[in-house]
Coordinates of C-alpha atoms in Angstrom, one line a residue:
M1241 CA 0.0 0.0 0.0
S1242 CA 1.1 3.6 -0.6
S1243 CA -0.4 7.0 0.0
I1244 CA 0.7 10.5 -1.0
I1245 CA 1.6 12.7 2.1
A1246 CA 2.5 15.9 0.3
E1247 CA 2.6 16.9 -3.4
N1248 CA 3.1 20.1 -5.3
E1249 CA 4.8 21.4 -8.4
F1250 CA 8.3 20.9 -6.8
G1251 CA 7.9 17.3 -5.7
Q1252 CA 6.1 14.5 -3.9
I1253 CA 6.4 12.5 -0.7
K1254 CA 4.7 9.1 -0.6
Q1255 CA 4.4 6.7 2.2
V1256 CA 5.0 3.1 1.2
S1257 CA 5.1 -0.3 3.0
L1258 CA 8.4 -2.1 3.0
T1259 CA 6.8 -5.0 5.0
D1260 CA 3.6 -5.5 6.9
Q1261 CA 5.3 -3.8 9.9
I1262 CA 7.7 -1.3 8.4
N1263 CA 6.8 1.8 6.4
A1264 CA 8.9 4.2 4.5
L1265 CA 8.8 7.6 2.9
E1266 CA 9.7 8.0 -0.8
I1267 CA 10.8 11.4 -1.9
I1268 CA 10.8 12.6 -5.5
H1269 CA 11.9 16.2 -6.0
N1270 CA 13.3 18.5 -8.6
T1271 CA 16.7 18.4 -6.8
C1272 CA 16.9 14.7 -5.8
T1273 CA 15.3 11.5 -4.8
A1274 CA 15.5 10.0 -1.3
K1275 CA 14.0 7.3 0.9
I1276 CA 13.5 7.0 4.7
S1277 CA 12.4 4.1 6.8
L1278 CA 10.2 5.1 9.7
Y1279 CA 11.6 2.0 11.5
G1280 CA 14.9 3.3 12.9
G1281 CA 14.3 6.9 11.7
H1282 CA 16.7 5.6 9.1
V1283 CA 17.8 7.4 5.8
L1284 CA 18.0 4.6 3.2
A1285 CA 18.8 6.6 0.1
W1286 CA 19.7 10.1 -1.3
Q1287 CA 20.5 10.7 -4.9
P1288 CA 20.9 14.3 -6.2
A1289 CA 19.7 14.9 -9.7
N1290 CA 22.1 13.7 -12.4
Q1291 CA 24.4 12.1 -9.9
K1292 CA 25.2 8.6 -8.6
P1293 CA 23.6 7.5 -5.3
V1294 CA 25.4 8.9 -2.3
F1295 CA 24.3 6.4 0.3
W1296 CA 24.6 2.6 0.0
L1297 CA 22.1 -0.1 0.9
S1298 CA 22.8 -3.8 1.0
D1299 CA 21.0 -6.0 -1.6
D1300 CA 20.4 -8.4 1.3
V1301 CA 19.1 -5.9 3.8
I1302 CA 16.7 -7.3 6.3
F1303 CA 13.6 -5.2 7.0
E1304 CA 12.4 -6.8 10.2
Q1305 CA 11.4 -5.4 13.6
G1306 CA 14.3 -6.0 16.0
T1307 CA 16.9 -6.2 13.3
P1308 CA 19.1 -3.2 12.4
I1309 CA 19.0 -2.0 8.7
R1310 CA 22.3 -2.6 6.9
G1311 CA 23.2 0.6 4.9
G1312 CA 22.0 4.2 4.6
I1313 CA 22.4 6.0 7.9
P1314 CA 21.8 3.9 11.0
L1315 CA 21.5 6.0 14.2
C1316 CA 23.7 4.6 16.9
W1317 CA 22.1 6.0 20.1
P1318 CA 22.1 6.2 23.2
W1319 CA 25.4 4.4 22.9
F1320 CA 28.0 3.7 20.3
G1321 CA 29.6 0.2 20.2
P1322 CA 29.0 -2.1 23.2
Y1323 CA 27.7 -0.6 26.4
Q1324 CA 28.8 -1.2 29.9
A1325 CA 26.8 0.2 32.8
P1326 CA 28.4 1.3 36.1
S1327 CA 27.3 -2.0 37.6
G1328 CA 29.4 -3.8 35.0
E1329 CA 26.4 -5.2 33.1
K1330 CA 26.8 -5.1 29.4
A1331 CA 24.5 -4.5 26.4
G1332 CA 24.9 -5.1 22.7
N1333 CA 26.2 -2.7 20.0
H1334 CA 24.8 0.8 19.1
G1335 CA 21.8 1.3 21.4
F1336 CA 18.1 1.0 20.6
A1337 CA 17.1 4.1 18.5
R1338 CA 17.9 2.3 15.2
Q1339 CA 15.4 -0.5 16.2
R1340 CA 12.3 1.7 17.1
N1341 CA 9.5 2.9 15.1
W1342 CA 9.7 6.7 14.7
Q1343 CA 6.8 9.1 14.3
L1344 CA 6.5 11.4 11.3
D1345 CA 6.0 14.9 12.6
D1346 CA 6.2 17.2 9.6
V1347 CA 7.1 17.4 5.9
I1348 CA 7.7 20.5 3.8
V1349 CA 8.2 20.3 0.0
A1350 CA 9.7 23.7 -1.0
K1351 CA 11.2 24.8 -4.3
D1352 CA 14.8 24.1 -3.4
R1353 CA 14.5 21.3 -0.8
V1354 CA 12.4 18.8 1.1
T1355 CA 12.4 18.8 4.9
V1356 CA 11.3 15.9 7.0
T1357 CA 11.0 15.9 10.8
L1358 CA 10.8 12.7 12.8
S1359 CA 10.6 12.1 16.5
L1360 CA 11.1 9.2 19.0
S1361 CA 10.4 9.4 22.8
G1362 CA 10.3 7.0 25.6
E1363 CA 11.4 6.0 29.1
N1364 CA 12.7 2.7 30.5
E1365 CA 13.5 1.6 27.0
H1366 CA 16.4 -0.5 28.2
P1367 CA 17.2 -1.8 31.7
L1368 CA 20.7 -0.4 31.6
W1369 CA 19.5 3.0 30.2
P1370 CA 16.1 3.8 31.8
H1371 CA 16.1 7.6 31.3
Q1372 CA 13.1 9.6 29.8
Y1373 CA 14.1 11.2 26.5
Q1374 CA 13.0 12.7 23.3
L1375 CA 14.7 12.6 19.9
K1376 CA 13.9 14.9 17.0
Q1377 CA 15.5 14.4 13.7
Q1378 CA 15.4 17.0 11.0
L1379 CA 16.4 15.8 7.5
I1380 CA 16.9 18.2 4.6
F1381 CA 17.2 16.7 1.1
S1382 CA 18.2 18.8 -2.0
D1383 CA 21.4 18.9 -4.0
Q1384 CA 23.0 18.6 -0.6
F1385 CA 22.0 16.7 2.5
E1386 CA 21.7 17.8 6.1
Q1387 CA 20.9 15.8 9.2
K1388 CA 20.2 17.1 12.7
L1389 CA 19.5 14.9 15.7
F1390 CA 18.1 16.9 18.7
I1391 CA 18.5 15.0 22.0
S1392 CA 16.3 16.1 24.9
N1393 CA 16.6 14.9 28.5
L1394 CA 13.2 14.7 30.0
S1395 CA 14.5 13.1 33.2
S1396 CA 14.9 14.8 36.5
K1397 CA 18.6 14.1 36.5
A1398 CA 21.5 14.2 34.0
F1399 CA 22.1 11.3 31.7
E1400 CA 25.0 10.2 29.4
Y1401 CA 25.0 9.1 25.8
S1402 CA 27.4 8.3 23.0
A1403 CA 26.4 8.2 19.4
A1404 CA 27.2 8.0 15.7
L1405 CA 25.5 8.9 12.4
H1406 CA 26.7 5.6 10.9
S1407 CA 26.7 6.7 7.2
Y1408 CA 27.4 4.1 4.5
F1409 CA 28.7 6.0 1.5
A1410 CA 28.5 4.4 -1.9
V1411 CA 31.9 4.2 -3.7
S1412 CA 33.3 2.7 -6.9
A1413 CA 35.7 0.5 -4.7
P1414 CA 37.4 1.1 -1.3
E1415 CA 40.8 1.0 -3.0
N1416 CA 39.9 4.1 -5.0
I1417 CA 39.0 6.1 -2.0
T1418 CA 40.9 8.6 0.1
V1419 CA 39.6 10.6 3.1
A1420 CA 41.4 13.8 3.8
P1421 CA 42.6 15.0 6.3
L1422 CA 42.3 11.9 8.5
A1423 CA 45.9 10.8 8.1
E1424 CA 47.0 13.9 10.0
F1425 CA 45.3 12.8 13.2
P1426 CA 45.7 10.1 15.8
F1427 CA 43.3 7.1 15.7
D1428 CA 42.4 4.1 17.8
D1429 CA 42.6 1.0 15.7
K1430 CA 39.9 -1.5 16.7
V1431 CA 41.3 -4.2 14.5
T1432 CA 44.7 -4.3 16.2
G1433 CA 43.6 -2.9 19.6
K1434 CA 46.2 -0.2 19.4
E1435 CA 45.4 3.3 20.5
Q1436 CA 46.6 6.8 19.5
Q1437 CA 48.2 5.7 16.3
L1438 CA 49.5 7.8 13.5
A1439 CA 49.6 6.3 10.0
A1440 CA 49.1 7.0 6.3
L1441 CA 45.7 6.4 4.9
E1442 CA 46.3 5.5 1.3
N1443 CA 42.9 4.0 0.7
C1444 CA 39.9 2.5 2.5
L1445 CA 40.4 -1.1 1.6
G1446 CA 39.1 -3.3 4.5
E1447 CA 39.4 -4.5 7.1
V1448 CA 39.6 -1.1 8.6
D1449 CA 37.9 0.1 11.8
R1450 CA 39.3 3.3 13.2
I1451 CA 38.2 6.1 15.5
Y1452 CA 39.9 9.3 14.4
Y1453 CA 40.3 12.0 17.0
T1454 CA 39.2 15.0 14.9
N1455 CA 36.0 16.7 13.8
Q1456 CA 37.4 18.6 10.9
Q1457 CA 35.5 18.5 7.6
C1458 CA 36.4 15.4 5.6
L1459 CA 36.7 15.0 1.8
I1460 CA 35.8 11.5 0.5
E1461 CA 37.6 11.4 -2.9
D1462 CA 36.6 8.7 -5.4
K1463 CA 39.2 8.6 -8.1
Q1464 CA 37.2 6.3 -10.4
W1465 CA 34.0 8.0 -10.2
Q1466 CA 35.7 11.5 -10.1
R1467 CA 33.5 12.5 -7.2
T1468 CA 34.4 14.3 -4.0
L1469 CA 31.9 14.2 -1.0
N1470 CA 32.4 17.0 1.4
V1471 CA 31.2 15.7 4.9
S1472 CA 31.1 18.0 7.9
S1473 CA 29.8 17.4 11.4
T1474 CA 28.3 19.5 14.2
N1475 CA 29.0 18.8 17.9
C1476 CA 30.7 15.5 17.1
Q1477 CA 34.2 14.9 18.4
Q1478 CA 35.3 12.0 16.2
W1479 CA 35.1 10.4 12.8
V1480 CA 34.7 6.6 12.6
L1481 CA 36.1 5.0 9.4
W1482 CA 34.9 1.4 8.7
N1483 CA 35.0 -1.2 6.0
P1484 CA 34.6 -4.8 7.0
G1485 CA 36.9 -6.4 4.4
V1486 CA 36.1 -9.6 2.7
E1487 CA 36.5 -12.0 5.6
V1488 CA 34.3 -10.2 8.1
A1489 CA 31.8 -9.4 5.4
Q1490 CA 31.3 -13.0 4.5
R1491 CA 30.2 -13.7 8.1
M1492 CA 27.5 -11.0 7.9
K1493 CA 24.2 -12.5 6.7
D1494 CA 22.8 -9.1 5.5
L1495 CA 25.7 -8.3 3.2
H1496 CA 25.5 -9.7 -0.3
V1497 CA 28.6 -11.3 -1.9
G1498 CA 31.0 -8.5 -2.8
A1499 CA 29.2 -5.8 -0.8
E1500 CA 32.4 -4.8 1.0
K1501 CA 33.6 -3.5 -2.4
E1502 CA 30.7 -1.0 -2.7
F1503 CA 30.8 1.2 0.4
V1504 CA 32.9 3.0 3.0
C1505 CA 31.5 4.1 6.3
L1506 CA 32.5 7.5 7.6
E1507 CA 30.6 8.2 10.8
A1508 CA 30.1 11.5 12.6
A1509 CA 30.5 10.4 16.2
N1510 CA 30.8 11.1 19.9
T1511 CA 32.4 7.8 20.9
D1512 CA 33.1 9.0 24.5
R1513 CA 30.1 9.5 26.7
Q1514 CA 28.5 13.0 26.7
V1515 CA 26.5 14.4 29.5
V1516 CA 23.0 16.0 28.9
Q1517 CA 21.6 17.8 32.0
A1518 CA 18.0 17.4 33.1
N1519 CA 15.6 19.4 30.8
E1520 CA 18.5 20.1 28.4
T1521 CA 18.5 19.7 24.6
V1522 CA 21.7 19.1 22.6
M1523 CA 22.1 18.5 18.9
I1524 CA 24.5 16.6 16.8
G1525 CA 24.5 16.6 13.0
Q1526 CA 26.2 16.3 9.6
K1527 CA 26.1 17.9 6.2
V1528 CA 27.1 16.3 2.9
T1529 CA 27.8 18.2 -0.4
L1530 CA 29.2 17.0 -3.7
T1531 CA 32.0 18.5 -5.8

């Protein structure tokens, strides 16, 4: 089933069913096409007019409640990576926001852009993270892309979070990709376990899994496609660079054969815990442009 949510001379937004339980928004606009899953508040696709797709989605993606979506921009929140509570108890990777059904709050189809606002709120969502919260996500699609995640603490005391906007960028092949200026900054290497390393970054051929300690704007240069993506972040302290490589990819059931050759993840992140005071709202975000 599908239904038109908004339509004018500039574009159209349609709600469609991905499965019986998961709905998505399809955007067709003068400047671009895009797709968002309401499950996970998850950007699945964005393709500016007359350009190749910017975000990548697995051919073997699983659209199922309780399963994260492989590709696009998963929202890792309220923790990035595995979580360990002060009690020592542990929880799995990347929090719960990417496995919740988000609410569509607003859509605006303007001449030069489409703006979509989504929200998610709750309390006692996880036994190790019981705080009352609200998330609002503003997504702007045009010939450039902007994502803002507003994090509100509705609890009576401060809470901590870590997060990443886990963007999967479509590429010609990881060996054709450079990401400047990451090589100038120290990184923690999650493959070797070594911290505060400095090393050249000749390409993004996997396995690579690094947390770079910089928030400078990055340039993802694709030599074969002759495309440069300019990616900047707001209120994020690190960049995470990831490609699983062939051996790890073969163990992931939602990656099709050869998938690791089609994407590089560059994630705007706060990998260290951040404090949000009671009744405070903070925002993290990213912006992507093409040259």
